[in-house]
């Protein structure tokens, strides 16, 4: 299966995998790339049903999203990597921490939770999108992704990401909604052993600071950082986000993974 991915930064640096949120592509991370590629060989990829990465023939699951990351590492012959994911990408990271801890040195998960939303809300959204397309979701996503102040400032990233969502594949988005409807890692968190930084948005109503605190209180090697943002903290606070990611992932690494 063809995965849509891109590599940037020095090839002799530690490999950092970046995993996107629902409805975005690998371009989500562009505002952070100059900072991250100072320290890392960065692997960005599009999850199933996003960008030019196709959906699988069978039903999409969180396990499949996680195994796609492992398949990419195998393809690149990387034994151990670093990881940073946001929202659905963060939940993918939690799954990887539980089931493939040997493949990751350290991880950052942002604006995520062990259980995001309710099954009913995600299934209702999937049904709506398959029926009506993504126009309604795209028209209202700014209030979930960003603070009112960030939207009022007419930041160019707001328009870029909304337009990207409006032109995304409805079937891919709906399939990932169904992944989130089924995904529940609450019973697994105490078995997650990869050192973990959890980033929360202080005004995130989708995955709250309380969700992040729950993770850090149940995962043995987890710490918490909150940023003044809503759901897409990497866009609202790119400098603080990339600095926190770099500092945490490089901490104590005398023999960087690669």
mmCIF file of C-alpha atoms in Angstrom:
data_model
loop_
_atom_site.group_PDB
_atom_site.id
_atom_site.type_symbol
_atom_site.label_atom_id
_atom_site.label_comp_id
_atom_site.label_asym_id
_atom_site.label_seq_id
_atom_site.Cartn_x
_atom_site.Cartn_y
_atom_site.Cartn_z
ATOM 1 C CA UNK A 1 0.000 0.000 0.000
ATOM 2 C CA UNK A 2 1.375 3.403 -0.976
ATOM 3 C CA UNK A 3 1.783 5.797 1.962
ATOM 4 C CA UNK A 4 2.168 9.482 1.172
ATOM 5 C CA UNK A 5 5.206 10.698 3.165
ATOM 6 C CA UNK A 6 8.024 13.223 3.081
ATOM 7 C CA UNK A 7 11.464 13.423 4.673
ATOM 8 C CA UNK A 8 13.185 16.700 5.588
ATOM 9 C CA UNK A 9 16.256 17.684 7.552
ATOM 10 C CA UNK A 10 19.725 16.203 8.029
ATOM 11 C CA UNK A 11 19.854 12.463 7.385
ATOM 12 C CA UNK A 12 22.313 11.885 10.232
ATOM 13 C CA UNK A 13 19.980 13.440 12.818
ATOM 14 C CA UNK A 14 17.496 11.442 14.956
ATOM 15 C CA UNK A 15 14.362 10.492 13.035
ATOM 16 C CA UNK A 16 11.215 12.272 14.250
ATOM 17 C CA UNK A 17 7.818 11.015 13.034
ATOM 18 C CA UNK A 18 5.054 13.665 12.861
ATOM 19 C CA UNK A 19 1.428 12.481 12.817
ATOM 20 C CA UNK A 20 -1.411 14.810 11.803
ATOM 21 C CA UNK A 21 -4.822 15.588 13.223
ATOM 22 C CA UNK A 22 -8.109 14.556 11.637
ATOM 23 C CA UNK A 23 -8.828 16.457 8.434
ATOM 24 C CA UNK A 24 -5.298 17.799 7.930
ATOM 25 C CA UNK A 25 -2.327 16.669 5.857
ATOM 26 C CA UNK A 26 1.412 16.563 6.404
ATOM 27 C CA UNK A 27 1.457 20.274 5.500
ATOM 28 C CA UNK A 28 -0.008 20.944 8.966
ATOM 29 C CA UNK A 29 3.558 20.931 10.306
ATOM 30 C CA UNK A 30 5.037 23.384 7.801
ATOM 31 C CA UNK A 31 5.222 26.343 10.248
ATOM 32 C CA UNK A 32 7.393 24.212 12.563
ATOM 33 C CA UNK A 33 9.716 22.678 10.005
ATOM 34 C CA UNK A 34 12.490 25.272 10.126
ATOM 35 C CA UNK A 35 12.800 24.777 13.887
ATOM 36 C CA UNK A 36 12.433 20.994 13.920
ATOM 37 C CA UNK A 37 14.860 20.290 11.095
ATOM 38 C CA UNK A 38 17.631 21.979 13.100
ATOM 39 C CA UNK A 39 17.631 18.907 15.324
ATOM 40 C CA UNK A 40 15.791 16.095 13.523
ATOM 41 C CA UNK A 41 15.419 14.142 10.313
ATOM 42 C CA UNK A 42 11.665 14.674 10.066
ATOM 43 C CA UNK A 43 9.254 12.120 8.637
ATOM 44 C CA UNK A 44 5.807 13.543 7.853
ATOM 45 C CA UNK A 45 3.081 11.338 6.440
ATOM 46 C CA UNK A 46 -0.594 11.415 5.515
ATOM 47 C CA UNK A 47 -2.817 9.021 7.430
ATOM 48 C CA UNK A 48 -5.251 6.747 5.629
ATOM 49 C CA UNK A 49 -7.839 8.679 3.664
ATOM 50 C CA UNK A 50 -5.843 11.928 3.862
ATOM 51 C CA UNK A 51 -3.798 13.500 1.100
ATOM 52 C CA UNK A 52 -2.980 10.847 -1.467
ATOM 53 C CA UNK A 53 -2.830 7.970 1.034
ATOM 54 C CA UNK A 54 -5.752 5.662 0.161
ATOM 55 C CA UNK A 55 -8.110 3.951 2.554
ATOM 56 C CA UNK A 56 -7.555 0.229 3.171
ATOM 57 C CA UNK A 57 -9.786 -2.335 1.528
ATOM 58 C CA UNK A 58 -11.106 -3.387 4.949
ATOM 59 C CA UNK A 59 -12.441 -1.229 7.769
ATOM 60 C CA UNK A 60 -10.030 1.351 9.168
ATOM 61 C CA UNK A 61 -8.933 0.953 12.803
ATOM 62 C CA UNK A 62 -6.575 2.663 15.239
ATOM 63 C CA UNK A 63 -4.416 -0.454 15.057
ATOM 64 C CA UNK A 64 -4.086 -0.028 11.287
ATOM 65 C CA UNK A 65 -3.094 3.632 11.718
ATOM 66 C CA UNK A 66 -0.427 2.589 14.196
ATOM 67 C CA UNK A 67 0.862 -0.257 12.059
ATOM 68 C CA UNK A 68 1.228 2.163 9.143
ATOM 69 C CA UNK A 69 3.827 4.021 11.202
ATOM 70 C CA UNK A 70 5.658 0.777 11.968
ATOM 71 C CA UNK A 71 5.552 -0.131 8.264
ATOM 72 C CA UNK A 72 7.121 3.241 7.391
ATOM 73 C CA UNK A 73 9.895 2.731 9.946
ATOM 74 C CA UNK A 74 10.534 -0.733 8.535
ATOM 75 C CA UNK A 75 10.574 0.663 4.991
ATOM 76 C CA UNK A 76 13.174 3.243 6.045
ATOM 77 C CA UNK A 77 15.100 0.625 8.076
ATOM 78 C CA UNK A 78 14.801 2.649 11.283
ATOM 79 C CA UNK A 79 14.878 0.532 14.427
ATOM 80 C CA UNK A 80 13.929 3.268 16.883
ATOM 81 C CA UNK A 81 12.504 6.744 16.344
ATOM 82 C CA UNK A 82 11.037 9.754 18.088
ATOM 83 C CA UNK A 83 7.360 10.613 17.684
ATOM 84 C CA UNK A 84 5.083 13.643 17.871
ATOM 85 C CA UNK A 85 1.378 13.460 17.064
ATOM 86 C CA UNK A 86 -1.556 15.789 17.528
ATOM 87 C CA UNK A 87 -5.224 14.871 18.093
ATOM 88 C CA UNK A 88 -5.828 11.652 16.096
ATOM 89 C CA UNK A 89 -2.070 11.558 15.521
ATOM 90 C CA UNK A 90 -1.559 11.774 19.275
ATOM 91 C CA UNK A 91 -3.930 8.890 19.851
ATOM 92 C CA UNK A 92 -1.944 6.927 17.268
ATOM 93 C CA UNK A 93 1.138 7.671 19.344
ATOM 94 C CA UNK A 94 -0.525 6.379 22.503
ATOM 95 C CA UNK A 95 -1.390 3.140 20.715
ATOM 96 C CA UNK A 96 2.207 2.801 19.546
ATOM 97 C CA UNK A 97 3.485 3.439 23.066
ATOM 98 C CA UNK A 98 1.327 0.594 24.317
ATOM 99 C CA UNK A 99 2.004 -1.986 21.611
ATOM 100 C CA UNK A 100 5.395 -1.030 20.081
ATOM 101 C CA UNK A 101 7.374 0.677 22.871
ATOM 102 C CA UNK A 102 10.638 -0.828 21.644
ATOM 103 C CA UNK A 103 10.421 1.237 18.442
ATOM 104 C CA UNK A 104 10.305 4.654 20.152
ATOM 105 C CA UNK A 105 12.833 6.447 22.321
ATOM 106 C CA UNK A 106 10.560 9.300 23.460
ATOM 107 C CA UNK A 107 7.150 10.682 22.412
ATOM 108 C CA UNK A 108 5.085 13.853 22.426
ATOM 109 C CA UNK A 109 1.309 13.690 22.115
ATOM 110 C CA UNK A 110 -0.654 16.925 21.819
ATOM 111 C CA UNK A 111 -4.337 17.797 22.151
ATOM 112 C CA UNK A 112 -5.379 14.198 22.537
ATOM 113 C CA UNK A 113 -6.904 11.779 25.034
ATOM 114 C CA UNK A 114 -7.262 8.091 25.761
ATOM 115 C CA UNK A 115 -10.883 8.447 24.627
ATOM 116 C CA UNK A 116 -11.872 11.435 22.434
ATOM 117 C CA UNK A 117 -15.546 12.393 22.413
ATOM 118 C CA UNK A 118 -18.314 9.787 22.346
ATOM 119 C CA UNK A 119 -19.019 6.967 19.905
ATOM 120 C CA UNK A 120 -22.405 8.491 19.073
ATOM 121 C CA UNK A 121 -21.014 11.909 18.169
ATOM 122 C CA UNK A 122 -18.336 10.452 15.880
ATOM 123 C CA UNK A 123 -20.719 8.045 14.173
ATOM 124 C CA UNK A 124 -23.256 10.831 13.646
ATOM 125 C CA UNK A 125 -20.551 13.009 12.102
ATOM 126 C CA UNK A 126 -19.421 10.181 9.813
ATOM 127 C CA UNK A 127 -23.004 9.678 8.627
ATOM 128 C CA UNK A 128 -23.458 13.400 8.017
ATOM 129 C CA UNK A 129 -20.234 13.688 6.037
ATOM 130 C CA UNK A 130 -21.011 10.696 3.846
ATOM 131 C CA UNK A 131 -24.388 12.269 3.111
ATOM 132 C CA UNK A 132 -23.507 15.982 2.810
ATOM 133 C CA UNK A 133 -19.754 16.187 2.276
ATOM 134 C CA UNK A 134 -17.281 18.284 4.266
ATOM 135 C CA UNK A 135 -18.574 21.803 3.560
ATOM 136 C CA UNK A 136 -20.486 22.132 6.854
ATOM 137 C CA UNK A 137 -17.636 20.732 8.934
ATOM 138 C CA UNK A 138 -15.141 23.018 7.187
ATOM 139 C CA UNK A 139 -17.364 26.043 7.811
ATOM 140 C CA UNK A 140 -17.437 25.415 11.569
ATOM 141 C CA UNK A 141 -14.024 23.885 12.277
ATOM 142 C CA UNK A 142 -12.279 27.164 13.085
ATOM 143 C CA UNK A 143 -14.225 27.443 16.361
ATOM 144 C CA UNK A 144 -12.931 24.004 17.423
ATOM 145 C CA UNK A 145 -9.385 24.359 16.131
ATOM 146 C CA UNK A 146 -8.570 27.922 17.214
ATOM 147 C CA UNK A 147 -9.380 30.487 19.866
ATOM 148 C CA UNK A 148 -11.683 33.397 18.870
ATOM 149 C CA UNK A 149 -8.733 35.769 19.190
ATOM 150 C CA UNK A 150 -6.630 33.724 16.783
ATOM 151 C CA UNK A 151 -9.477 33.628 14.241
ATOM 152 C CA UNK A 152 -10.168 37.369 14.564
ATOM 153 C CA UNK A 153 -6.496 38.074 13.879
ATOM 154 C CA UNK A 154 -7.063 36.606 10.388
ATOM 155 C CA UNK A 155 -4.014 34.394 10.701
ATOM 156 C CA UNK A 156 -3.250 32.929 7.252
ATOM 157 C CA UNK A 157 -2.971 29.424 8.701
ATOM 158 C CA UNK A 158 -6.685 29.512 9.572
ATOM 159 C CA UNK A 159 -7.731 30.031 5.965
ATOM 160 C CA UNK A 160 -5.183 27.525 4.675
ATOM 161 C CA UNK A 161 -6.333 24.713 6.937
ATOM 162 C CA UNK A 162 -10.040 25.371 6.423
ATOM 163 C CA UNK A 163 -9.604 25.296 2.647
ATOM 164 C CA UNK A 164 -7.571 22.106 2.956
ATOM 165 C CA UNK A 165 -10.359 20.464 4.940
ATOM 166 C CA UNK A 166 -13.047 21.656 2.522
ATOM 167 C CA UNK A 167 -11.231 19.881 -0.325
ATOM 168 C CA UNK A 168 -10.407 16.708 1.616
ATOM 169 C CA UNK A 169 -11.835 13.280 0.833
ATOM 170 C CA UNK A 170 -15.168 12.866 2.696
ATOM 171 C CA UNK A 171 -14.811 9.081 2.742
ATOM 172 C CA UNK A 172 -11.372 9.325 4.372
ATOM 173 C CA UNK A 173 -12.548 11.813 6.977
ATOM 174 C CA UNK A 174 -15.636 9.717 7.769
ATOM 175 C CA UNK A 175 -13.545 6.560 8.118
ATOM 176 C CA UNK A 176 -11.302 8.288 10.656
ATOM 177 C CA UNK A 177 -14.389 9.492 12.541
ATOM 178 C CA UNK A 178 -15.350 5.826 12.835
ATOM 179 C CA UNK A 179 -11.853 5.049 14.117
ATOM 180 C CA UNK A 180 -12.355 7.626 16.863
ATOM 181 C CA UNK A 181 -15.801 6.213 17.640
ATOM 182 C CA UNK A 182 -14.223 2.842 18.407
ATOM 183 C CA UNK A 183 -10.883 3.913 19.896
ATOM 184 C CA UNK A 184 -10.602 3.686 23.681
ATOM 185 C CA UNK A 185 -7.184 3.314 25.301
ATOM 186 C CA UNK A 186 -8.200 3.983 28.905
ATOM 187 C CA UNK A 187 -7.544 0.388 29.930
ATOM 188 C CA UNK A 188 -4.085 0.452 28.331
ATOM 189 C CA UNK A 189 -2.493 3.608 29.699
ATOM 190 C CA UNK A 190 -0.740 2.081 32.718
ATOM 191 C CA UNK A 191 1.134 -0.226 30.328
ATOM 192 C CA UNK A 192 2.528 2.673 28.288
ATOM 193 C CA UNK A 193 6.216 2.909 29.124
ATOM 194 C CA UNK A 194 7.732 5.252 26.531
ATOM 195 C CA UNK A 195 8.756 8.587 28.137
ATOM 196 C CA UNK A 196 5.961 10.949 27.160
ATOM 197 C CA UNK A 197 5.252 14.681 27.050
ATOM 198 C CA UNK A 198 1.555 15.545 26.857
ATOM 199 C CA UNK A 199 0.782 19.008 25.433
ATOM 200 C CA UNK A 200 -2.645 20.501 26.133
ATOM 201 C CA UNK A 201 -4.391 23.625 24.889
ATOM 202 C CA UNK A 202 -5.711 25.777 27.720
ATOM 203 C CA UNK A 203 -8.814 26.634 25.674
ATOM 204 C CA UNK A 204 -9.228 23.281 23.919
ATOM 205 C CA UNK A 205 -12.827 22.102 24.293
ATOM 206 C CA UNK A 206 -12.251 18.944 22.199
ATOM 207 C CA UNK A 207 -9.422 17.373 24.196
ATOM 208 C CA UNK A 208 -9.265 19.328 27.424
ATOM 209 C CA UNK A 209 -6.522 20.059 29.925
ATOM 210 C CA UNK A 210 -8.386 17.658 32.217
ATOM 211 C CA UNK A 211 -8.003 14.929 29.566
ATOM 212 C CA UNK A 212 -4.265 15.619 29.481
ATOM 213 C CA UNK A 213 -4.003 15.562 33.274
ATOM 214 C CA UNK A 214 -5.775 12.208 33.304
ATOM 215 C CA UNK A 215 -3.160 10.833 30.910
ATOM 216 C CA UNK A 216 -0.222 12.119 32.944
ATOM 217 C CA UNK A 217 -1.720 10.785 36.193
ATOM 218 C CA UNK A 218 -2.098 7.285 34.726
ATOM 219 C CA UNK A 219 0.943 6.916 32.449
ATOM 220 C CA UNK A 220 4.054 6.268 34.572
ATOM 221 C CA UNK A 221 6.589 8.242 32.503
ATOM 222 C CA UNK A 222 4.414 11.188 31.416
ATOM 223 C CA UNK A 223 4.636 14.929 32.040
ATOM 224 C CA UNK A 224 2.302 17.798 31.098
ATOM 225 C CA UNK A 225 2.716 21.132 29.328
ATOM 226 C CA UNK A 226 -0.200 23.480 28.649
ATOM 227 C CA UNK A 227 -0.132 26.172 25.972
ATOM 228 C CA UNK A 228 -2.443 29.184 25.419
ATOM 229 C CA UNK A 229 -4.320 27.654 22.485
ATOM 230 C CA UNK A 230 -7.358 25.710 21.411
ATOM 231 C CA UNK A 231 -7.165 22.337 19.609
ATOM 232 C CA UNK A 232 -4.350 22.947 17.100
ATOM 233 C CA UNK A 233 -1.668 24.089 19.512
ATOM 234 C CA UNK A 234 1.092 23.490 16.958
ATOM 235 C CA UNK A 235 -0.438 26.212 14.756
ATOM 236 C CA UNK A 236 -1.414 28.701 17.453
ATOM 237 C CA UNK A 237 1.923 28.447 19.316
ATOM 238 C CA UNK A 238 4.475 27.128 16.801
ATOM 239 C CA UNK A 239 7.567 28.518 18.528
ATOM 240 C CA UNK A 240 6.645 27.298 22.016
ATOM 241 C CA UNK A 241 5.429 23.968 20.621
ATOM 242 C CA UNK A 242 8.560 23.233 18.600
ATOM 243 C CA UNK A 243 10.821 24.334 21.457
ATOM 244 C CA UNK A 244 9.032 22.043 23.916
ATOM 245 C CA UNK A 245 9.106 19.128 21.466
ATOM 246 C CA UNK A 246 12.799 19.560 20.711
ATOM 247 C CA UNK A 247 13.834 19.975 24.338
ATOM 248 C CA UNK A 248 11.882 16.944 25.525
ATOM 249 C CA UNK A 249 12.791 14.591 22.690
ATOM 250 C CA UNK A 250 16.492 15.378 22.877
ATOM 251 C CA UNK A 251 16.654 15.236 26.678
ATOM 252 C CA UNK A 252 19.127 12.661 27.988
ATOM 253 C CA UNK A 253 19.858 11.281 24.524
ATOM 254 C CA UNK A 254 23.604 10.693 24.333
ATOM 255 C CA UNK A 255 23.051 8.082 21.624
ATOM 256 C CA UNK A 256 20.203 9.465 19.489
ATOM 257 C CA UNK A 257 17.947 6.975 17.725
ATOM 258 C CA UNK A 258 18.065 6.625 13.981
#
